Amino acid sequence: DKGRPIYSSEEVAKHKTLKDRVWVTFKDGVYDITEFVEMHPGGASKILMAAGGSVEPFWALYQQHRKAEVLNILEPYRIGTLEGGAAAAAAAAAAAKDPYASDPARHPALIARSMRPYNGETPGSLLAAAPITPNDIFFTRNHLPVPHLDAEAFRLRVEGEGTRALEFSLEELKTRFRKHSVTATVQCTGNRRNEMSAVKPVKGLEWDQGAIGTAVWSGVRLRDVLRALGSRGLGSRVWRPPAPALTLCCSPVPRLPAAMRLLALRAAGLSEEDPLVKHIIFEGADKDATTGDVYGASIPVSKALAADGDVLLAYEMNGQPLSKDHGFPLRVIVPGVTGARSVKWLNRIVASQYESGSHWQQRDYKSFCPSVDWDSVEWGSAPAIQEPPVTSAITEPAPGTPLSAADGEITIRGYAWSGGGRGIVRVDVSTDGGRSWAPARLLPPPPGAPPPGSYSGAWAWTLWETTVPLPKPSADGSLPPAVELVCKAVDASYNSQPDGVAGIWNLRGVVNNAWHRVKLDLEP
Ligand code: MTE
Ligand code: MO
């Protein structure tokens, strides 16, 4: 390395385009790969994501880079040495007194929408590249600083009205209950909010279409844990009917007094018929230092206990322990329900007569008539969003990609997903702003998910693609100046999407499921 110039990371960051030349770093090496960009086997756009920074996070994502040849290809492009290295930057950040200073490092491909708290989405070109979203580029939605929990000391407290409280270590959860895996999409309620604020300003993060992702989640069923609450919580207080009443088949079983019926129900585990339990409340370990509030949400007990509800207390994401950003060591995954209810860093569950009283259950993640504003909103007048409506989006090509009519055709890719486990039966695509349509090809489901169009249990999105002709020059040689790509999906209940945002606009900018439109300039 002797004699090579030393560059700071700020200097490297200035080289992100072919015009400014494309620089990347690997370990302490600085490389000018401008000449290599067009030769990259994965395409120029993929390698340009690493421009101005380290290639290591991207190599970690795509296995094919874990070979010596790849280093041999890189080496001739070396121009210098990186000053200080990444460790120096991390130490400087931690030194600053800031509740977010100890937040984990994030993958540079994520598009940050805010840093404190951190919120970042997956770029379209990576989103629909595979049915399972790699952990490192799965969108992150945090309301508060990331809590740092110790897996050994961790305890999950489970309690309910009229029952004793139970505590489980992570190890107890793993060994006392059967491990279960569910392939499920998590989507933020504010996904695609930027289209709503284009109509009229809304309060919230300016998400594009990437606040969504799909993973194979593994853990224990919430249902199994709640049943343990019922039986273990009551212990010796279990009421048993007199023996003859149960053994004589033809004599009527005596009707139990209400309180005793309840005890009998509890003995068999928590039940939907229990009048004292209507909601299951989840609390996270992330806390607002000024108000003392912790993140919380709840779901109806029917979803929590349903045999086919698949609600998980997950400790793994795609076969790996949960990362810090995604809820280490334990989170809830509520399949088919909006992301806000899948509480991360879970440390308390309460079976209750009431919904969660948290800000996020009561005064957020609700939608209203477009005329309702911040002065007139009555939060209590609308229910908390649980199952979101059917949606779809184009992930490729990205807005701004120039189209060349000479190519003759274009390949369009995207995702479609609906709440409640309703599968996707069809995705329609238009290249003329919605005047004419053709169905797209639905891609095979991710591992563990039922086929497209399934009526229930379709917790994962359906990816789709289609190749369509581009407009041809008319007799006088003229071409439309732009093409408007549009997609819309139909779910297993034949729900479809509204054509525009205006009619579903709401002050928080949530549940935008309008037709997704991408306008692209057309060149000859
Ligand atoms: N859980 C806690 N404890 N704190 C949070 O801020 N955000 C919620 C949910 N669970 C949140 C949480 C929201 S709004 C969403 S969309 C999902 O987590 C996002 O999950 P992800 O960050 O793993 O993608
Ligand atoms: Mo969210």
Coordinates of C-alpha atoms and ligand atoms in Angstrom, one line a residue:
D1 CA 0.0 0.0 0.0
K2 CA 3.0 2.3 0.5
G3 CA 3.0 5.4 -1.7
R4 CA -0.7 5.2 -2.5
P5 CA -2.7 8.3 -1.9
I6 CA -4.9 8.3 1.2
Y7 CA -8.6 9.3 0.8
S8 CA -11.2 10.2 3.4
S9 CA -14.6 8.5 3.3
E10 CA -16.1 12.0 2.4
E11 CA -13.8 12.2 -0.6
V12 CA -14.8 8.7 -1.7
A13 CA -18.5 9.6 -1.3
K14 CA -18.1 12.4 -3.9
H15 CA -17.6 9.7 -6.6
K16 CA -21.1 8.2 -7.2
T17 CA -21.7 8.7 -10.9
L18 CA -20.0 7.9 -14.1
K19 CA -19.6 11.7 -14.7
D20 CA -17.8 12.1 -11.3
R21 CA -16.2 8.7 -11.7
V22 CA -17.3 5.7 -9.6
W23 CA -15.3 4.9 -6.5
V24 CA -15.9 2.1 -4.0
T25 CA -14.0 0.8 -1.0
F26 CA -13.2 -2.7 0.1
K27 CA -11.5 -3.1 3.5
D28 CA -9.0 -0.3 3.4
G29 CA -8.6 -0.1 -0.4
V30 CA -10.1 2.6 -2.6
Y31 CA -11.0 1.6 -6.1
D32 CA -12.0 3.6 -9.2
I33 CA -14.3 1.1 -11.0
T34 CA -15.7 3.5 -13.6
E35 CA -14.4 1.4 -16.5
F36 CA -15.8 -1.8 -14.9
V37 CA -19.4 -0.6 -14.3
E38 CA -20.7 -1.6 -17.7
M39 CA -19.0 -5.0 -17.5
H40 CA -20.6 -5.9 -14.1
P41 CA -22.3 -9.3 -14.6
G42 CA -25.2 -8.2 -12.3
G43 CA -25.8 -5.0 -14.4
A44 CA -24.6 -1.4 -14.1
S45 CA -27.5 -0.3 -11.9
K46 CA -26.8 -2.9 -9.1
I47 CA -23.1 -2.0 -8.8
L48 CA -23.9 1.7 -8.9
M49 CA -25.7 1.2 -5.6
A50 CA -22.4 0.8 -3.9
A51 CA -20.9 3.9 -5.5
G52 CA -19.2 6.3 -3.1
G53 CA -19.0 3.7 -0.3
S54 CA -18.1 0.1 0.6
V55 CA -18.9 -2.9 -1.6
E56 CA -18.8 -5.2 1.4
P57 CA -22.5 -5.0 2.5
F58 CA -23.5 -5.7 -1.1
W59 CA -21.1 -8.7 -1.4
A60 CA -22.6 -10.1 1.8
L61 CA -26.0 -9.9 0.2
Y62 CA -25.1 -11.7 -3.1
Q63 CA -23.3 -15.0 -2.5
Q64 CA -21.7 -15.0 -5.9
H65 CA -19.1 -12.4 -4.7
R66 CA -17.6 -14.8 -2.1
K67 CA -14.9 -16.0 -4.5
A68 CA -11.3 -15.1 -4.9
E69 CA -11.8 -14.2 -8.6
V70 CA -13.9 -11.3 -7.5
L71 CA -11.0 -9.7 -5.6
N72 CA -8.7 -10.4 -8.5
I73 CA -11.1 -8.4 -10.7
L74 CA -11.2 -5.5 -8.3
E75 CA -7.5 -5.3 -7.5
P76 CA -6.3 -3.6 -10.8
Y77 CA -8.7 -0.7 -10.2
R78 CA -7.1 0.2 -6.9
I79 CA -6.2 3.9 -6.6
G80 CA -5.6 4.5 -3.0
T81 CA -6.1 3.7 0.7
L82 CA -9.0 4.7 3.0
E83 CA -8.2 7.0 5.8
G84 CA -9.1 5.7 9.3
G85 CA -11.5 3.1 8.0
A86 CA -15.0 2.4 9.1
A87 CA -14.2 1.9 12.8
A88 CA -13.1 5.5 13.2
A89 CA -16.5 6.8 11.9
A90 CA -18.4 4.4 14.2
A91 CA -16.5 5.5 17.3
A92 CA -17.0 9.2 16.5
A93 CA -20.8 8.6 16.3
A94 CA -21.0 6.7 19.6
A95 CA -19.0 9.4 21.4
A96 CA -21.8 11.9 20.6
K97 CA -24.3 12.0 23.5
D98 CA -27.5 11.0 21.7
P99 CA -30.1 8.2 22.4
Y100 CA -29.7 7.1 18.8
A101 CA -25.9 6.9 18.9
S102 CA -25.9 3.2 19.7
D103 CA -28.4 2.3 17.0
P104 CA -27.0 -0.5 14.8
A105 CA -25.3 0.1 11.4
R106 CA -27.7 -0.1 8.4
H107 CA -27.2 -1.5 5.0
P108 CA -26.3 1.4 2.6
A109 CA -28.8 0.2 0.0
L110 CA -31.7 1.1 2.3
I111 CA -33.1 4.5 1.4
A112 CA -33.3 6.4 4.7
R113 CA -36.4 8.5 5.3
S114 CA -35.4 9.6 8.7
M115 CA -32.3 9.0 10.9
R116 CA -33.6 9.7 14.5
P117 CA -35.5 7.4 14.8
Y118 CA -34.2 5.4 11.9
N119 CA -36.6 4.6 9.0
G120 CA -35.4 3.2 5.8
E121 CA -37.0 1.4 2.8
T122 CA -35.8 -1.1 0.2
P123 CA -35.2 0.3 -3.3
G124 CA -37.6 -1.0 -5.9
S125 CA -34.9 -2.9 -8.0
L126 CA -34.0 -5.0 -5.0
L127 CA -37.5 -5.3 -3.6
A128 CA -39.0 -7.6 -6.2
A129 CA -35.8 -9.2 -7.2
A130 CA -36.6 -12.2 -5.0
P131 CA -39.8 -13.4 -3.2
I132 CA -37.9 -13.4 0.1
T133 CA -36.4 -10.1 1.1
P134 CA -32.8 -10.4 2.4
N135 CA -32.7 -9.4 6.1
D136 CA -30.1 -6.7 5.6
I137 CA -32.2 -4.8 3.1
F138 CA -35.7 -5.4 4.7
F139 CA -37.3 -2.0 5.4
T140 CA -37.0 -0.7 9.0
R141 CA -39.7 1.2 10.8
N142 CA -38.7 2.5 14.2
H143 CA -40.5 5.0 16.4
L144 CA -37.9 5.2 19.1
P145 CA -34.2 4.5 19.7
V146 CA -33.3 0.7 19.3
P147 CA -33.2 -1.0 22.7
H148 CA -30.3 -3.3 23.3
L149 CA -31.5 -6.4 25.0
D150 CA -29.5 -9.2 26.4
A151 CA -30.8 -12.6 25.3
E152 CA -29.7 -14.3 28.5
A153 CA -31.4 -11.8 30.8
F154 CA -34.5 -11.4 28.6
R155 CA -37.9 -12.3 30.1
L156 CA -41.3 -12.2 28.4
R157 CA -44.1 -11.5 30.8
V158 CA -47.5 -12.8 29.9
E159 CA -50.5 -11.8 32.0
G160 CA -54.3 -11.4 31.9
E161 CA -57.2 -10.1 33.9
G162 CA -58.0 -12.6 36.5
T163 CA -55.0 -14.8 35.8
R164 CA -51.5 -15.0 37.3
A165 CA -48.6 -13.7 35.4
L166 CA -46.1 -16.0 33.7
E167 CA -42.5 -15.3 32.7
F168 CA -40.5 -17.0 30.1
S169 CA -36.9 -16.8 29.2
L170 CA -36.0 -17.1 25.6
E171 CA -34.7 -20.6 26.2
E172 CA -38.0 -21.6 27.9
L173 CA -40.0 -20.3 25.0
K174 CA -37.8 -22.3 22.6
T175 CA -37.9 -25.5 24.5
R176 CA -41.4 -25.6 25.9
F177 CA -43.3 -24.8 22.7
R178 CA -43.1 -26.2 19.2
K179 CA -41.1 -24.2 16.7
H180 CA -43.3 -22.9 13.9
S181 CA -42.4 -21.0 10.7
V182 CA -44.6 -18.7 8.7
T183 CA -43.8 -16.9 5.4
A184 CA -45.4 -13.5 5.7
T185 CA -45.2 -10.0 4.3
V186 CA -44.9 -7.1 6.6
Q187 CA -46.1 -3.7 5.2
C188 CA -46.1 -0.4 6.9
T189 CA -49.5 1.3 7.0
G190 CA -47.8 4.4 5.6
N191 CA -46.3 2.6 2.5
R192 CA -46.7 4.8 -0.6
R193 CA -47.5 7.9 1.6
N194 CA -45.5 10.1 -0.8
E195 CA -48.3 9.8 -3.4
M196 CA -50.8 11.1 -0.8
S197 CA -48.7 14.1 0.1
A198 CA -48.4 14.9 -3.6
V199 CA -52.2 15.5 -3.5
K200 CA -52.3 17.4 -0.3
P201 CA -49.7 17.5 2.6
V202 CA -50.0 14.7 5.2
K203 CA -48.0 14.1 8.4
G204 CA -45.7 11.2 8.3
L205 CA -42.6 9.6 6.7
E206 CA -42.4 10.1 2.9
W207 CA -42.4 6.4 2.1
D208 CA -42.2 5.4 -1.6
Q209 CA -43.3 1.8 -2.4
G210 CA -40.5 0.1 -0.4
A211 CA -41.9 0.0 3.2
I212 CA -42.8 -3.7 2.6
G213 CA -40.9 -7.0 2.7
T214 CA -41.4 -10.7 3.0
A215 CA -39.5 -13.2 5.2
V216 CA -39.8 -16.6 6.7
W217 CA -40.4 -16.0 10.4
S218 CA -39.8 -18.7 13.0
G219 CA -40.7 -18.8 16.6
V220 CA -43.6 -20.1 18.8
R221 CA -47.3 -19.7 18.2
L222 CA -48.8 -16.9 20.3
R223 CA -51.8 -19.3 20.7
D224 CA -49.7 -21.9 22.4
V225 CA -48.3 -19.4 24.8
L226 CA -51.7 -17.9 25.6
R227 CA -53.1 -21.4 26.3
A228 CA -50.4 -21.9 28.8
L229 CA -51.5 -18.8 30.5
G230 CA -55.0 -20.2 31.0
S231 CA -54.1 -23.5 32.4
R232 CA -51.0 -22.7 34.4
G233 CA -52.3 -19.4 35.6
L234 CA -55.2 -21.1 37.4
G235 CA -53.3 -24.0 38.7
S236 CA -55.2 -25.8 41.5
R237 CA -58.1 -23.4 41.3
V238 CA -59.5 -25.4 38.4
W239 CA -63.1 -26.4 38.9
R240 CA -64.0 -30.0 38.1
P241 CA -67.6 -31.1 37.6
P242 CA -68.8 -34.1 39.7
A243 CA -67.7 -37.3 38.0
P244 CA -71.1 -38.8 37.1
A245 CA -72.2 -35.7 35.1
L246 CA -69.5 -36.3 32.6
T247 CA -69.5 -40.1 32.4
L248 CA -73.3 -40.6 32.0
C249 CA -73.7 -40.0 28.3
C250 CA -77.4 -39.4 28.3
S251 CA -78.0 -37.3 31.4
P252 CA -77.8 -33.6 30.8
V253 CA -74.5 -32.0 32.1
P254 CA -75.5 -29.5 34.8
R255 CA -75.2 -25.9 33.8
L256 CA -72.4 -24.4 35.7
P257 CA -72.7 -21.0 37.4
A258 CA -71.2 -18.3 35.2
A259 CA -68.1 -17.8 37.3
M260 CA -67.4 -21.6 37.4
R261 CA -67.9 -21.8 33.6
L262 CA -65.3 -19.2 33.2
L263 CA -62.9 -21.1 35.4
A264 CA -63.5 -24.2 33.4
L265 CA -62.8 -22.3 30.2
R266 CA -59.6 -20.9 31.6
A267 CA -58.6 -24.4 32.7
A268 CA -58.7 -25.4 29.0
G269 CA -56.6 -22.4 28.1
L270 CA -57.6 -18.8 27.2
S271 CA -60.7 -18.8 25.1
E272 CA -62.5 -16.5 22.7
E273 CA -65.6 -17.1 24.9
D274 CA -64.0 -15.6 27.9
P275 CA -65.9 -12.3 28.4
L276 CA -62.9 -10.8 30.2
V277 CA -60.6 -11.1 27.2
K278 CA -61.3 -9.3 23.9
H279 CA -57.8 -8.0 22.9
I280 CA -54.2 -9.2 23.2
I281 CA -51.9 -6.3 24.0
F282 CA -48.2 -6.3 23.1
E283 CA -45.5 -4.0 24.6
G284 CA -42.0 -3.4 23.2
A285 CA -38.9 -2.5 25.2
D286 CA -38.3 0.7 23.2
K287 CA -39.1 3.7 25.3
D288 CA -39.6 7.4 24.8
A289 CA -37.1 8.9 27.3
T290 CA -39.1 12.1 27.8
T291 CA -42.6 10.7 28.2
G292 CA -41.7 7.2 29.4
D293 CA -44.1 5.7 26.9
V294 CA -43.3 2.3 25.4
Y295 CA -44.3 1.2 21.9
G296 CA -47.5 -0.9 22.1
A297 CA -50.3 -2.3 20.0
S298 CA -53.1 -4.9 20.2
I299 CA -55.0 -7.4 18.1
P300 CA -58.4 -8.9 18.6
V301 CA -58.3 -12.1 20.6
S302 CA -60.0 -14.0 17.8
K303 CA -56.9 -13.4 15.6
A304 CA -54.6 -14.3 18.4
L305 CA -56.2 -17.6 19.2
A306 CA -57.3 -18.7 15.7
A307 CA -55.8 -22.1 14.8
D308 CA -55.2 -20.7 11.3
G309 CA -54.3 -17.2 12.4
D310 CA -50.5 -18.1 12.5
V311 CA -49.6 -15.3 14.9
L312 CA -46.0 -15.8 16.0
L313 CA -43.7 -14.8 18.7
A314 CA -40.7 -14.9 16.3
Y315 CA -37.1 -15.2 17.3
E316 CA -35.8 -15.9 13.8
M317 CA -36.0 -14.1 10.4
N318 CA -35.0 -16.1 7.4
G319 CA -33.2 -18.6 9.5
Q320 CA -31.1 -16.0 11.4
P321 CA -31.7 -14.6 14.9
L322 CA -33.6 -11.4 14.6
S323 CA -31.3 -8.4 14.0
K324 CA -31.4 -5.4 16.4
D325 CA -33.5 -3.3 14.0
H326 CA -36.1 -6.0 13.5
G327 CA -36.7 -6.7 17.2
F328 CA -34.0 -8.8 18.8
P329 CA -34.5 -11.1 20.6
L330 CA -38.3 -11.5 20.2
R331 CA -41.1 -9.9 18.2
V332 CA -44.6 -10.5 17.2
I333 CA -45.6 -11.3 13.6
V334 CA -49.3 -10.9 12.9
P335 CA -49.7 -12.2 9.4
G336 CA -52.2 -10.4 7.2
V337 CA -52.3 -7.5 9.5
T338 CA -50.7 -4.0 9.1
G339 CA -47.1 -3.8 10.3
A340 CA -47.7 -1.6 13.3
R341 CA -49.2 -4.5 15.2
S342 CA -46.1 -6.7 14.8
V343 CA -44.5 -5.4 17.9
K344 CA -40.7 -5.6 18.0
W345 CA -38.5 -6.1 21.2
L346 CA -41.6 -7.7 22.7
N347 CA -41.4 -8.0 26.5
R348 CA -44.9 -8.0 27.7
I349 CA -48.3 -9.5 26.6
V350 CA -51.5 -8.7 28.3
A351 CA -54.9 -10.5 27.7
S352 CA -57.4 -7.7 28.2
Q353 CA -60.9 -6.5 27.9
Y354 CA -59.5 -3.4 26.2
E355 CA -57.4 -2.5 23.2
S356 CA -53.9 -1.2 23.8
G357 CA -54.1 2.4 25.1
S358 CA -50.9 3.3 23.2
H359 CA -50.7 6.4 21.0
W360 CA -50.1 4.0 18.0
Q361 CA -53.3 2.1 18.6
Q362 CA -55.6 5.0 19.6
R363 CA -54.4 8.2 17.8
D364 CA -52.4 7.0 14.7
Y365 CA -52.8 4.3 12.0
K366 CA -56.5 5.1 11.4
S367 CA -58.0 6.5 8.3
F368 CA -60.7 9.2 7.9
C369 CA -62.8 11.0 5.3
P370 CA -60.6 13.3 3.1
S371 CA -62.4 16.3 4.6
V372 CA -61.2 15.5 8.1
D373 CA -58.2 17.7 9.2
W374 CA -56.0 18.0 12.3
D375 CA -58.6 20.4 13.9
S376 CA -61.6 18.2 13.3
V377 CA -60.2 14.7 13.7
E378 CA -61.9 12.6 16.3
W379 CA -59.6 9.7 16.8
G380 CA -62.2 7.6 18.8
S381 CA -64.6 7.6 15.8
A382 CA -62.6 5.2 13.7
P383 CA -61.3 1.7 14.5
A384 CA -57.5 0.9 14.6
I385 CA -56.4 -0.5 11.2
Q386 CA -55.9 -4.3 11.4
E387 CA -56.2 -6.0 7.9
P388 CA -55.1 -3.6 5.2
P389 CA -56.8 -3.5 1.7
V390 CA -55.4 -5.1 -1.4
T391 CA -52.5 -3.2 -2.9
S392 CA -49.8 -3.5 -5.6
A393 CA -46.9 -1.5 -6.9
I394 CA -44.4 -1.4 -9.8
T395 CA -40.9 -1.8 -8.5
E396 CA -39.1 -1.8 -11.9
P397 CA -38.5 0.3 -13.9
A398 CA -38.0 3.1 -11.5
P399 CA -39.4 6.6 -12.2
G400 CA -37.0 8.6 -14.3
T401 CA -35.6 5.6 -16.2
P402 CA -35.5 6.8 -19.9
L403 CA -37.3 4.5 -22.3
S404 CA -36.2 4.0 -25.8
A405 CA -39.0 3.2 -28.3
A406 CA -36.4 1.5 -30.4
D407 CA -36.3 -1.3 -27.8
G408 CA -39.8 -2.2 -28.9
E409 CA -40.8 -3.6 -25.5
I410 CA -40.3 -3.2 -21.8
T411 CA -40.4 -5.6 -18.8
I412 CA -42.3 -4.4 -15.8
R413 CA -42.0 -6.0 -12.3
G414 CA -43.8 -5.5 -9.0
Y415 CA -45.6 -7.0 -6.0
A416 CA -49.2 -7.4 -5.0
W417 CA -50.5 -8.2 -1.5
S418 CA -53.7 -8.1 0.5
G419 CA -54.6 -8.2 4.2
G420 CA -56.3 -11.1 6.0
G421 CA -54.5 -13.8 4.1
R422 CA -56.5 -13.2 0.9
G423 CA -54.3 -14.3 -2.0
I424 CA -53.8 -12.4 -5.2
V425 CA -55.9 -13.7 -8.1
R426 CA -54.8 -11.2 -10.8
V427 CA -52.6 -8.2 -11.5
D428 CA -53.5 -6.0 -14.4
V429 CA -50.9 -3.7 -16.1
S430 CA -51.5 -0.7 -18.4
T431 CA -48.9 1.3 -20.4
D432 CA -51.4 4.0 -21.4
G433 CA -52.4 5.4 -18.0
G434 CA -55.2 2.9 -17.5
R435 CA -57.1 3.1 -20.8
S436 CA -56.2 -0.5 -21.8
W437 CA -55.0 -3.4 -19.7
A438 CA -53.3 -6.8 -19.9
P439 CA -52.9 -9.3 -17.1
A440 CA -49.3 -9.8 -15.7
R441 CA -47.7 -13.2 -15.1
L442 CA -47.9 -14.1 -11.4
L443 CA -44.6 -15.6 -10.1
P444 CA -44.4 -18.7 -8.0
P445 CA -44.9 -18.0 -4.2
P446 CA -42.0 -17.9 -1.8
P447 CA -41.2 -21.1 0.1
G448 CA -43.9 -22.0 2.6
A449 CA -46.6 -19.8 1.0
P450 CA -49.7 -21.1 -0.7
P451 CA -50.2 -20.6 -4.5
P452 CA -51.4 -17.3 -5.8
G453 CA -55.2 -16.8 -5.5
S454 CA -55.6 -18.9 -2.3
Y455 CA -58.6 -17.9 -0.4
S456 CA -57.0 -17.9 3.0
G457 CA -53.5 -18.2 4.6
A458 CA -51.9 -16.2 1.8
W459 CA -49.8 -14.1 4.2
A460 CA -47.0 -13.5 1.6
W461 CA -47.1 -11.1 -1.3
T462 CA -47.3 -12.3 -5.0
L463 CA -44.5 -11.0 -7.2
W464 CA -45.5 -10.5 -10.9
E465 CA -43.9 -9.5 -14.2
T466 CA -44.9 -8.8 -17.7
T467 CA -43.2 -7.7 -20.9
V468 CA -45.3 -5.3 -23.0
P469 CA -44.8 -3.5 -26.3
L470 CA -43.8 0.1 -26.3
P471 CA -45.7 2.6 -28.5
K472 CA -44.6 2.6 -32.2
P473 CA -44.1 5.8 -34.1
S474 CA -47.2 6.8 -36.0
A475 CA -47.3 7.4 -39.8
D476 CA -45.8 10.9 -39.5
G477 CA -43.0 9.5 -37.2
S478 CA -44.3 11.1 -34.0
L479 CA -44.2 9.4 -30.6
P480 CA -46.0 10.1 -27.4
P481 CA -43.4 12.0 -25.2
A482 CA -44.1 9.8 -22.2
V483 CA -45.5 6.4 -21.1
E484 CA -47.6 6.0 -18.0
L485 CA -47.3 2.5 -16.5
V486 CA -50.1 1.5 -14.2
C487 CA -50.8 -1.6 -12.1
K488 CA -53.7 -2.8 -10.0
A489 CA -54.4 -6.1 -8.3
V490 CA -57.4 -8.2 -7.4
D491 CA -57.5 -10.4 -4.3
A492 CA -59.3 -13.6 -3.5
S493 CA -62.4 -11.7 -2.4
Y494 CA -62.4 -9.8 -5.7
N495 CA -61.5 -6.6 -3.9
S496 CA -59.6 -4.2 -6.2
Q497 CA -57.8 -0.9 -5.9
P498 CA -59.2 2.6 -6.4
D499 CA -57.9 4.5 -9.5
G500 CA -56.7 7.6 -7.7
V501 CA -55.4 8.9 -4.4
A502 CA -57.8 11.9 -4.0
G503 CA -60.8 9.8 -2.8
I504 CA -58.9 7.9 -0.2
W505 CA -56.6 10.8 1.0
N506 CA -56.5 11.0 4.8
L507 CA -54.6 13.3 7.1
R508 CA -52.1 10.6 8.3
G509 CA -51.5 9.3 4.7
V510 CA -52.2 5.7 5.6
V511 CA -53.5 2.7 3.6
N512 CA -52.8 4.2 0.2
N513 CA -53.8 1.4 -2.2
A514 CA -54.5 3.5 -5.3
W515 CA -53.5 2.2 -8.7
H516 CA -49.7 2.6 -8.8
R517 CA -48.4 4.8 -11.6
V518 CA -44.9 5.3 -13.0
K519 CA -44.4 7.9 -15.7
L520 CA -41.4 7.5 -18.0
D521 CA -40.1 9.7 -20.8
L522 CA -40.1 8.0 -24.2
E523 CA -37.2 8.6 -26.5
P524 CA -37.1 7.5 -30.1
Ligands
MTE1 N1 -42.4 -2.4 17.5 C1 -41.8 -1.6 18.3 N2 -41.5 -2.1 19.6 N3 -41.4 -0.3 18.0 C2 -41.7 0.2 16.8 O1 -41.4 1.3 16.5 N4 -42.8 -0.2 14.6 C3 -44.0 -0.9 14.0 C4 -43.8 -2.5 14.1 N5 -43.3 -2.8 15.4 C5 -42.4 -0.7 15.8 C6 -42.7 -2.0 16.2 C7 -44.2 -0.6 12.6 S1 -45.2 0.8 12.3 C8 -43.9 -1.4 11.6 S2 -44.4 -1.1 10.0 C9 -43.2 -2.7 11.8 O2 -42.8 -2.8 13.1 C10 -41.9 -2.7 10.9 O3 -41.1 -3.8 11.2 P1 -39.6 -3.8 10.6 O4 -38.9 -2.6 11.1 O5 -39.0 -5.1 11.1 O6 -39.7 -3.8 9.1
MO2 MO -45.7 1.0 10.2

